[in-house]
Amino acid sequence: VEIIIDAPGCERGYSIAVRAGIRAVSSLHIQIAFAGDSGTLSSALRAEGYEPDTFRLIHTDQSIGMNESPLEAIKQKPHASIIKALEEVAGGESQAVVSAGHTGATVISATRTLGLFDYLRKPALCQIMPTASLKHFLLLDAGACVSVSPSDLINFAMMGSAAATQYFGITLPRVGLLNIGREAGKGNRRLLKIARLLEKAPVNFTGNIEGDQIWFDAADVIITDGITGNILLKAAEGLARLLIQEIRSLHATGSDILNKGTFRSFHPAQYGGAPLLGINGVCIVSHGNADEGALFNAIKTAKWCVEQEIPGEIASALARHYSTGSQLQGN
Amino acid sequence: VEIIIDAPGCERGYSIAVRAGIRAVSSLHIQIAFAGDSGTLSSALRAEGYEPDTFRLIHTDQSIGMNESPLEAIKQKPHASIIKALEEVAGGESQAVVSAGHTGATVISATRTLGLFDYLRKPALCQIMPTASLKHFLLLDAGACVSVSPSDLINFAMMGSAAATQYFGITLPRVGLLNIGREAGKGNRRLLKIARLLEKAPVNFTGNIEGDQIWFDAADVIITDGITGNILLKAAEGLARLLIQEIRSLHATGSDILNKGTFRSFHPAQYGGAPLLGINGVCIVSHGNADEGALFNAIKTAKWCVEQEIPGEIASALARHYSTGSQLQGN
């Protein structure tokens, strides 16, 4: 398995990408390639004591910045590092891409270069999140799309179910809809329509979920739109980071507490990257400000998705449903 | 000052309402009245060692349950406890209502009974939230409305600014828009339009805010729609509650840590209720599952809003803007 790291995507510099890659090679038994400026990559590798030719370097001097409009940038920079990396996966040279770059640009490039599965209009970021009981749930969409229809969300529920079966080893994952109240009938017209469609969809829909319930094992898959999902994810990460820092600063034995189950499982770096589901390949989206630990965990997630053949599982689940003619109604 | 507690709204029973009310009378120097079934209220008061006639009881045998459709319920139950309570405030008999009941029903009843200020189409729940540096920000809308237009959100920004001036004693509160990235141009068409309108609005708009930034004093007022706001608020409360419980269970000296600044300020019960802004009176919305401490803090917030004349401040801010003819464009 070879995984490509999109090096210019790291806000904290190439050195983070290089260090995470070196650590991955030595502990995960995989190959790592780097996409980015080969001169800068070579210097960063030498600074860590490695000869540049130890790794495959995919050279390009184009990269997409966080302030750029993704559609414009992709048009103007056909050789951007994220695109070059994805082309390697499309061509079968590599098995996965990990990027901490511009999420919108990664989503659009991945959709174009690797292709979206039949029946889909949009992909979704699938973020694994911790709960109180040392269990986890999957949040979709964690921020791939800024605008989705109710039927897109039903597809996200099917993809999340298929992924949860692989992640958690359960056959009928519970699917919940994030809403402002747990009672049926809560929310606006759009949420009511999504709930109605989820009732009929081939998933184990268990109803609405409120924001506080998500931490108490209320569902295995939680569905929301990419705006709310992204805001929720980052707010939770920020709050967990803050309270964990606070324990560390207040108490000499704070680090004892932090190594215990729940705190360990709530540390944001554990969840360094989310796979983009719905595309024909493995692409992991990490944070712009990811540190070495977060990027290393994103690489681990990439390896796992390749080994579990997550894209194939998603494609099968969609095909099983749609090819039987039970098309979803409504848009 | 007399504050009415809508007793049937408490999911945990009348006893919570009664205990919070008794505590408020003894420590806040205010009068408390209870709306609800007078028989049940009398028993609950006697159970606490009080003669029922120590408090003004506003009797009704109608109340709105969490599973009811708010519009239907209000039509079918014109004497529901929340409506009776609000009528007392409209008539000048009382100065504020605190309810832990059905949020939708409270919002609609308050809008009808107390009236919405000129120029507004919708009210907003204004939730005060803690940040790392022991500061706070105001989140609007924390869940009053399930469907709002961009111009409604601009009104929420103006109301939030006026409230922040009273809450924090600052003349030009920083207003941020919750979004998926901090760079201008992030988000969907709707968020782009809201950002454009905020630029022109008579508020100190400082740009987009990401979910994690909210905990690090990024703005004094944070604007979002009621769905995202409610989900974010509850998710943060649930996570803070969980991590705080975890410290308590893991460490004998956990309670030492919990009494320190940040942890104390992050305890959800501190933020027991949010004022509904935009209506001509004080109405505080608390959680259905509020405990005595949370409800007591909601009563404290009600008292503070009455004393600071928050509704009047909001009305003045709106009038200053709209009466000068600088009407907001767009919808």
mmCIF file of N, CA and C in Angstrom, chain A residues 17-97:
data_model
loop_
_atom_site.group_PDB
_atom_site.id
_atom_site.type_symbol
_atom_site.label_atom_id
_atom_site.label_comp_id
_atom_site.label_asym_id
_atom_site.label_seq_id
_atom_site.Cartn_x
_atom_site.Cartn_y
_atom_site.Cartn_z
ATOM 1 N N ALA A 17 4.349 17.259 7.409
ATOM 2 C CA ALA A 17 4.015 16.190 6.464
ATOM 3 C C ALA A 17 5.121 15.141 6.453
ATOM 4 N N VAL A 18 6.357 15.612 6.402
ATOM 5 C CA VAL A 18 7.505 14.714 6.302
ATOM 6 C C VAL A 18 7.650 13.867 7.570
ATOM 7 N N ARG A 19 7.505 14.510 8.717
ATOM 8 C CA ARG A 19 7.649 13.751 9.968
ATOM 9 C C ARG A 19 6.548 12.706 10.131
ATOM 10 N N ALA A 20 5.300 13.095 9.781
ATOM 11 C CA ALA A 20 4.193 12.128 9.884
ATOM 12 C C ALA A 20 4.431 10.965 8.920
ATOM 13 N N GLY A 21 4.937 11.286 7.721
ATOM 14 C CA GLY A 21 5.202 10.247 6.726
ATOM 15 C C GLY A 21 6.290 9.289 7.176
ATOM 16 N N ILE A 22 7.370 9.816 7.736
ATOM 17 C CA ILE A 22 8.471 8.978 8.231
ATOM 18 C C ILE A 22 7.960 8.037 9.327
ATOM 19 N N ARG A 23 7.176 8.596 10.230
ATOM 20 C CA ARG A 23 6.624 7.787 11.325
ATOM 21 C C ARG A 23 5.711 6.693 10.771
ATOM 22 N N ALA A 24 4.934 7.025 9.738
ATOM 23 C CA ALA A 24 4.009 6.042 9.152
ATOM 24 C C ALA A 24 4.768 4.883 8.514
ATOM 25 N N VAL A 25 5.847 5.211 7.799
ATOM 26 C CA VAL A 25 6.631 4.159 7.144
ATOM 27 C C VAL A 25 7.205 3.198 8.183
ATOM 28 N N SER A 26 7.714 3.776 9.281
ATOM 29 C CA SER A 26 8.379 2.907 10.246
ATOM 30 C C SER A 26 7.404 2.112 11.103
ATOM 31 N N SER A 27 6.164 2.592 11.268
ATOM 32 C CA SER A 27 5.274 1.862 12.191
ATOM 33 C C SER A 27 4.045 1.240 11.534
ATOM 34 N N LEU A 28 3.728 1.620 10.307
ATOM 35 C CA LEU A 28 2.484 1.087 9.710
ATOM 36 C C LEU A 28 2.725 0.097 8.568
ATOM 37 N N HIS A 29 4.002 -0.145 8.244
ATOM 38 C CA HIS A 29 4.321 -1.073 7.148
ATOM 39 C C HIS A 29 3.639 -0.695 5.845
ATOM 40 N N ILE A 30 3.771 0.564 5.471
ATOM 41 C CA ILE A 30 3.240 1.038 4.189
ATOM 42 C C ILE A 30 4.315 1.872 3.507
ATOM 43 N N GLN A 31 4.091 2.176 2.232
ATOM 44 C CA GLN A 31 4.934 3.120 1.513
ATOM 45 C C GLN A 31 4.296 4.498 1.604
ATOM 46 N N ILE A 32 5.146 5.522 1.650
ATOM 47 C CA ILE A 32 4.643 6.896 1.647
ATOM 48 C C ILE A 32 5.265 7.632 0.467
ATOM 49 N N ALA A 33 4.444 8.384 -0.277
ATOM 50 C CA ALA A 33 4.943 9.302 -1.297
ATOM 51 C C ALA A 33 4.493 10.707 -0.902
ATOM 52 N N PHE A 34 5.252 11.701 -1.364
ATOM 53 C CA PHE A 34 4.880 13.080 -1.058
ATOM 54 C C PHE A 34 4.613 13.836 -2.357
ATOM 55 N N ALA A 35 3.517 14.585 -2.410
ATOM 56 C CA ALA A 35 3.272 15.490 -3.536
ATOM 57 C C ALA A 35 3.575 16.906 -3.077
ATOM 58 N N GLY A 36 4.295 17.667 -3.916
ATOM 59 C CA GLY A 36 4.639 19.047 -3.561
ATOM 60 C C GLY A 36 5.921 19.447 -4.266
ATOM 61 N N ASP A 37 6.478 20.560 -3.863
ATOM 62 C CA ASP A 37 7.713 21.032 -4.468
ATOM 63 C C ASP A 37 8.877 20.125 -4.050
ATOM 64 N N SER A 38 9.556 19.515 -5.049
ATOM 65 C CA SER A 38 10.553 18.491 -4.703
ATOM 66 C C SER A 38 11.759 19.089 -3.975
ATOM 67 N N GLY A 39 12.087 20.346 -4.275
ATOM 68 C CA GLY A 39 13.196 20.990 -3.561
ATOM 69 C C GLY A 39 12.885 21.152 -2.087
ATOM 70 N N THR A 40 11.713 21.680 -1.820
ATOM 71 C CA THR A 40 11.310 21.888 -0.429
ATOM 72 C C THR A 40 11.173 20.549 0.292
ATOM 73 N N LEU A 41 10.619 19.557 -0.425
ATOM 74 C CA LEU A 41 10.480 18.223 0.175
ATOM 75 C C LEU A 41 11.844 17.623 0.510
ATOM 76 N N SER A 42 12.794 17.769 -0.436
ATOM 77 C CA SER A 42 14.134 17.214 -0.216
ATOM 78 C C SER A 42 14.792 17.837 1.008
ATOM 79 N N SER A 43 14.662 19.169 1.134
ATOM 80 C CA SER A 43 15.254 19.840 2.302
ATOM 81 C C SER A 43 14.610 19.351 3.587
ATOM 82 N N ALA A 44 13.279 19.237 3.562
ATOM 83 C CA ALA A 44 12.573 18.808 4.777
ATOM 84 C C ALA A 44 12.982 17.385 5.152
ATOM 85 N N LEU A 45 13.179 16.521 4.154
ATOM 86 C CA LEU A 45 13.599 15.140 4.434
ATOM 87 C C LEU A 45 15.019 15.110 4.980
ATOM 88 N N ARG A 46 15.904 15.909 4.370
ATOM 89 C CA ARG A 46 17.300 15.950 4.853
ATOM 90 C C ARG A 46 17.355 16.453 6.282
ATOM 91 N N ALA A 47 16.486 17.436 6.578
ATOM 92 C CA ALA A 47 16.466 17.985 7.941
ATOM 93 C C ALA A 47 16.098 16.908 8.964
ATOM 94 N N GLU A 48 15.405 15.873 8.501
ATOM 95 C CA GLU A 48 15.038 14.773 9.404
ATOM 96 C C GLU A 48 16.039 13.622 9.307
ATOM 97 N N GLY A 49 17.108 13.823 8.516
ATOM 98 C CA GLY A 49 18.143 12.801 8.412
ATOM 99 C C GLY A 49 17.883 11.739 7.353
ATOM 100 N N TYR A 50 17.017 12.046 6.385
ATOM 101 C CA TYR A 50 16.707 11.077 5.329
ATOM 102 C C TYR A 50 17.186 11.582 3.973
ATOM 103 N N GLU A 51 17.713 10.672 3.169
ATOM 104 C CA GLU A 51 18.015 11.027 1.785
ATOM 105 C C GLU A 51 16.688 11.176 1.040
ATOM 106 N N PRO A 52 16.526 12.225 0.223
ATOM 107 C CA PRO A 52 15.254 12.448 -0.479
ATOM 108 C C PRO A 52 14.789 11.232 -1.284
ATOM 109 N N ASP A 53 15.752 10.451 -1.867
ATOM 110 C CA ASP A 53 15.299 9.336 -2.713
ATOM 111 C C ASP A 53 14.807 8.120 -1.921
ATOM 112 N N THR A 54 14.767 8.252 -0.597
ATOM 113 C CA THR A 54 14.139 7.198 0.210
ATOM 114 C C THR A 54 12.632 7.142 -0.074
ATOM 115 N N PHE A 55 12.077 8.283 -0.475
ATOM 116 C CA PHE A 55 10.624 8.388 -0.709
ATOM 117 C C PHE A 55 10.354 8.752 -2.165
ATOM 118 N N ARG A 56 9.208 8.363 -2.678
ATOM 119 C CA ARG A 56 8.810 8.814 -4.009
ATOM 120 C C ARG A 56 8.271 10.243 -3.864
ATOM 121 N N LEU A 57 8.838 11.148 -4.645
ATOM 122 C CA LEU A 57 8.388 12.541 -4.604
ATOM 123 C C LEU A 57 7.654 12.858 -5.906
ATOM 124 N N ILE A 58 6.437 13.376 -5.784
ATOM 125 C CA ILE A 58 5.659 13.759 -6.963
ATOM 126 C C ILE A 58 5.748 15.270 -7.065
ATOM 127 N N HIS A 59 6.626 15.715 -7.956
ATOM 128 C CA HIS A 59 6.932 17.147 -7.988
ATOM 129 C C HIS A 59 5.862 17.989 -8.678
ATOM 130 N N THR A 60 5.565 19.120 -8.066
ATOM 131 C CA THR A 60 4.766 20.156 -8.709
ATOM 132 C C THR A 60 5.044 21.467 -7.989
ATOM 133 N N ASP A 61 5.001 22.570 -8.755
ATOM 134 C CA ASP A 61 5.186 23.859 -8.081
ATOM 135 C C ASP A 61 3.846 24.578 -7.896
ATOM 136 N N GLN A 62 2.750 23.856 -8.188
ATOM 137 C CA GLN A 62 1.434 24.474 -7.988
ATOM 138 C C GLN A 62 0.767 23.897 -6.735
ATOM 139 N N SER A 63 0.138 24.777 -5.966
ATOM 140 C CA SER A 63 -0.659 24.307 -4.828
ATOM 141 C C SER A 63 -1.785 25.299 -4.581
ATOM 142 N N ILE A 64 -2.824 24.843 -3.916
ATOM 143 C CA ILE A 64 -4.020 25.669 -3.709
ATOM 144 C C ILE A 64 -4.039 26.193 -2.280
ATOM 145 N N GLY A 65 -4.111 27.510 -2.145
ATOM 146 C CA GLY A 65 -4.094 28.137 -0.815
ATOM 147 C C GLY A 65 -5.477 28.188 -0.193
ATOM 148 N N MET A 66 -5.490 28.379 1.137
ATOM 149 C CA MET A 66 -6.743 28.376 1.892
ATOM 150 C C MET A 66 -7.679 29.521 1.504
ATOM 151 N N ASN A 67 -7.115 30.602 0.956
ATOM 152 C CA ASN A 67 -7.945 31.759 0.619
ATOM 153 C C ASN A 67 -8.509 31.712 -0.789
ATOM 154 N N GLU A 68 -8.108 30.701 -1.571
ATOM 155 C CA GLU A 68 -8.535 30.673 -2.965
ATOM 156 C C GLU A 68 -9.943 30.111 -3.128
ATOM 157 N N SER A 69 -10.613 30.584 -4.176
ATOM 158 C CA SER A 69 -11.897 29.990 -4.546
ATOM 159 C C SER A 69 -11.584 28.648 -5.189
ATOM 160 N N PRO A 70 -12.138 27.547 -4.680
ATOM 161 C CA PRO A 70 -11.706 26.225 -5.149
ATOM 162 C C PRO A 70 -11.909 26.005 -6.654
ATOM 163 N N LEU A 71 -13.056 26.397 -7.178
ATOM 164 C CA LEU A 71 -13.322 26.160 -8.600
ATOM 165 C C LEU A 71 -12.337 26.928 -9.484
ATOM 166 N N GLU A 72 -12.109 28.193 -9.141
ATOM 167 C CA GLU A 72 -11.150 29.029 -9.857
ATOM 168 C C GLU A 72 -9.746 28.436 -9.790
ATOM 169 N N ALA A 73 -9.360 28.069 -8.555
ATOM 170 C CA ALA A 73 -8.005 27.583 -8.318
ATOM 171 C C ALA A 73 -7.743 26.305 -9.114
ATOM 172 N N ILE A 74 -8.739 25.414 -9.142
ATOM 173 C CA ILE A 74 -8.559 24.147 -9.856
ATOM 174 C C ILE A 74 -8.410 24.399 -11.353
ATOM 175 N N LYS A 75 -9.153 25.382 -11.839
ATOM 176 C CA LYS A 75 -9.066 25.729 -13.264
ATOM 177 C C LYS A 75 -7.671 26.303 -13.585
ATOM 178 N N GLN A 76 -7.223 27.206 -12.721
ATOM 179 C CA GLN A 76 -5.953 27.891 -12.988
ATOM 180 C C GLN A 76 -4.728 27.036 -12.683
ATOM 181 N N LYS A 77 -4.893 26.010 -11.855
ATOM 182 C CA LYS A 77 -3.744 25.199 -11.432
ATOM 183 C C LYS A 77 -3.999 23.713 -11.677
ATOM 184 N N PRO A 78 -3.979 23.310 -12.950
ATOM 185 C CA PRO A 78 -4.270 21.898 -13.253
ATOM 186 C C PRO A 78 -3.227 20.951 -12.671
ATOM 187 N N HIS A 79 -2.061 21.486 -12.278
ATOM 188 C CA HIS A 79 -1.023 20.630 -11.708
ATOM 189 C C HIS A 79 -0.876 20.832 -10.201
ATOM 190 N N ALA A 80 -1.930 21.340 -9.574
ATOM 191 C CA ALA A 80 -1.878 21.531 -8.117
ATOM 192 C C ALA A 80 -1.561 20.195 -7.443
ATOM 193 N N SER A 81 -0.860 20.249 -6.324
ATOM 194 C CA SER A 81 -0.400 19.028 -5.654
ATOM 195 C C SER A 81 -1.539 18.066 -5.339
ATOM 196 N N ILE A 82 -2.689 18.579 -4.908
ATOM 197 C CA ILE A 82 -3.803 17.683 -4.565
ATOM 198 C C ILE A 82 -4.287 16.945 -5.818
ATOM 199 N N ILE A 83 -4.293 17.638 -6.962
ATOM 200 C CA ILE A 83 -4.764 16.995 -8.206
ATOM 201 C C ILE A 83 -3.750 15.946 -8.662
ATOM 202 N N LYS A 84 -2.469 16.312 -8.631
ATOM 203 C CA LYS A 84 -1.419 15.349 -9.013
ATOM 204 C C LYS A 84 -1.499 14.090 -8.142
ATOM 205 N N ALA A 85 -1.713 14.295 -6.843
ATOM 206 C CA ALA A 85 -1.783 13.160 -5.921
ATOM 207 C C ALA A 85 -2.980 12.269 -6.262
ATOM 208 N N LEU A 86 -4.129 12.894 -6.513
ATOM 209 C CA LEU A 86 -5.341 12.124 -6.822
ATOM 210 C C LEU A 86 -5.189 11.372 -8.147
ATOM 211 N N GLU A 87 -4.481 11.985 -9.110
ATOM 212 C CA GLU A 87 -4.272 11.318 -10.398
ATOM 213 C C GLU A 87 -3.463 10.034 -10.233
ATOM 214 N N GLU A 88 -2.545 10.031 -9.270
ATOM 215 C CA GLU A 88 -1.759 8.821 -9.004
ATOM 216 C C GLU A 88 -2.664 7.688 -8.509
ATOM 217 N N VAL A 89 -3.660 8.072 -7.690
ATOM 218 C CA VAL A 89 -4.602 7.065 -7.184
ATOM 219 C C VAL A 89 -5.518 6.595 -8.317
ATOM 220 N N ALA A 90 -5.982 7.554 -9.127
ATOM 221 C CA ALA A 90 -6.863 7.198 -10.255
ATOM 222 C C ALA A 90 -6.136 6.244 -11.212
ATOM 223 N N GLY A 91 -4.824 6.471 -11.383
ATOM 224 C CA GLY A 91 -4.040 5.644 -12.294
ATOM 225 C C GLY A 91 -3.591 4.324 -11.680
ATOM 226 N N GLY A 92 -3.871 4.114 -10.408
ATOM 227 C CA GLY A 92 -3.509 2.861 -9.752
ATOM 228 C C GLY A 92 -2.087 2.825 -9.219
ATOM 229 N N GLU A 93 -1.348 3.937 -9.322
ATOM 230 C CA GLU A 93 0.037 3.978 -8.824
ATOM 231 C C GLU A 93 0.064 3.978 -7.290
ATOM 232 N N SER A 94 -0.966 4.629 -6.722
ATOM 233 C CA SER A 94 -1.054 4.705 -5.259
ATOM 234 C C SER A 94 -2.456 4.309 -4.838
ATOM 235 N N GLN A 95 -2.612 4.097 -3.521
ATOM 236 C CA GLN A 95 -3.915 3.610 -3.055
ATOM 237 C C GLN A 95 -4.729 4.654 -2.297
ATOM 238 N N ALA A 96 -4.086 5.736 -1.866
ATOM 239 C CA ALA A 96 -4.834 6.727 -1.084
ATOM 240 C C ALA A 96 -4.094 8.057 -1.055
ATOM 241 N N VAL A 97 -4.866 9.126 -0.829
ATOM 242 C CA VAL A 97 -4.297 10.463 -0.643
ATOM 243 C C VAL A 97 -4.722 10.968 0.727
#
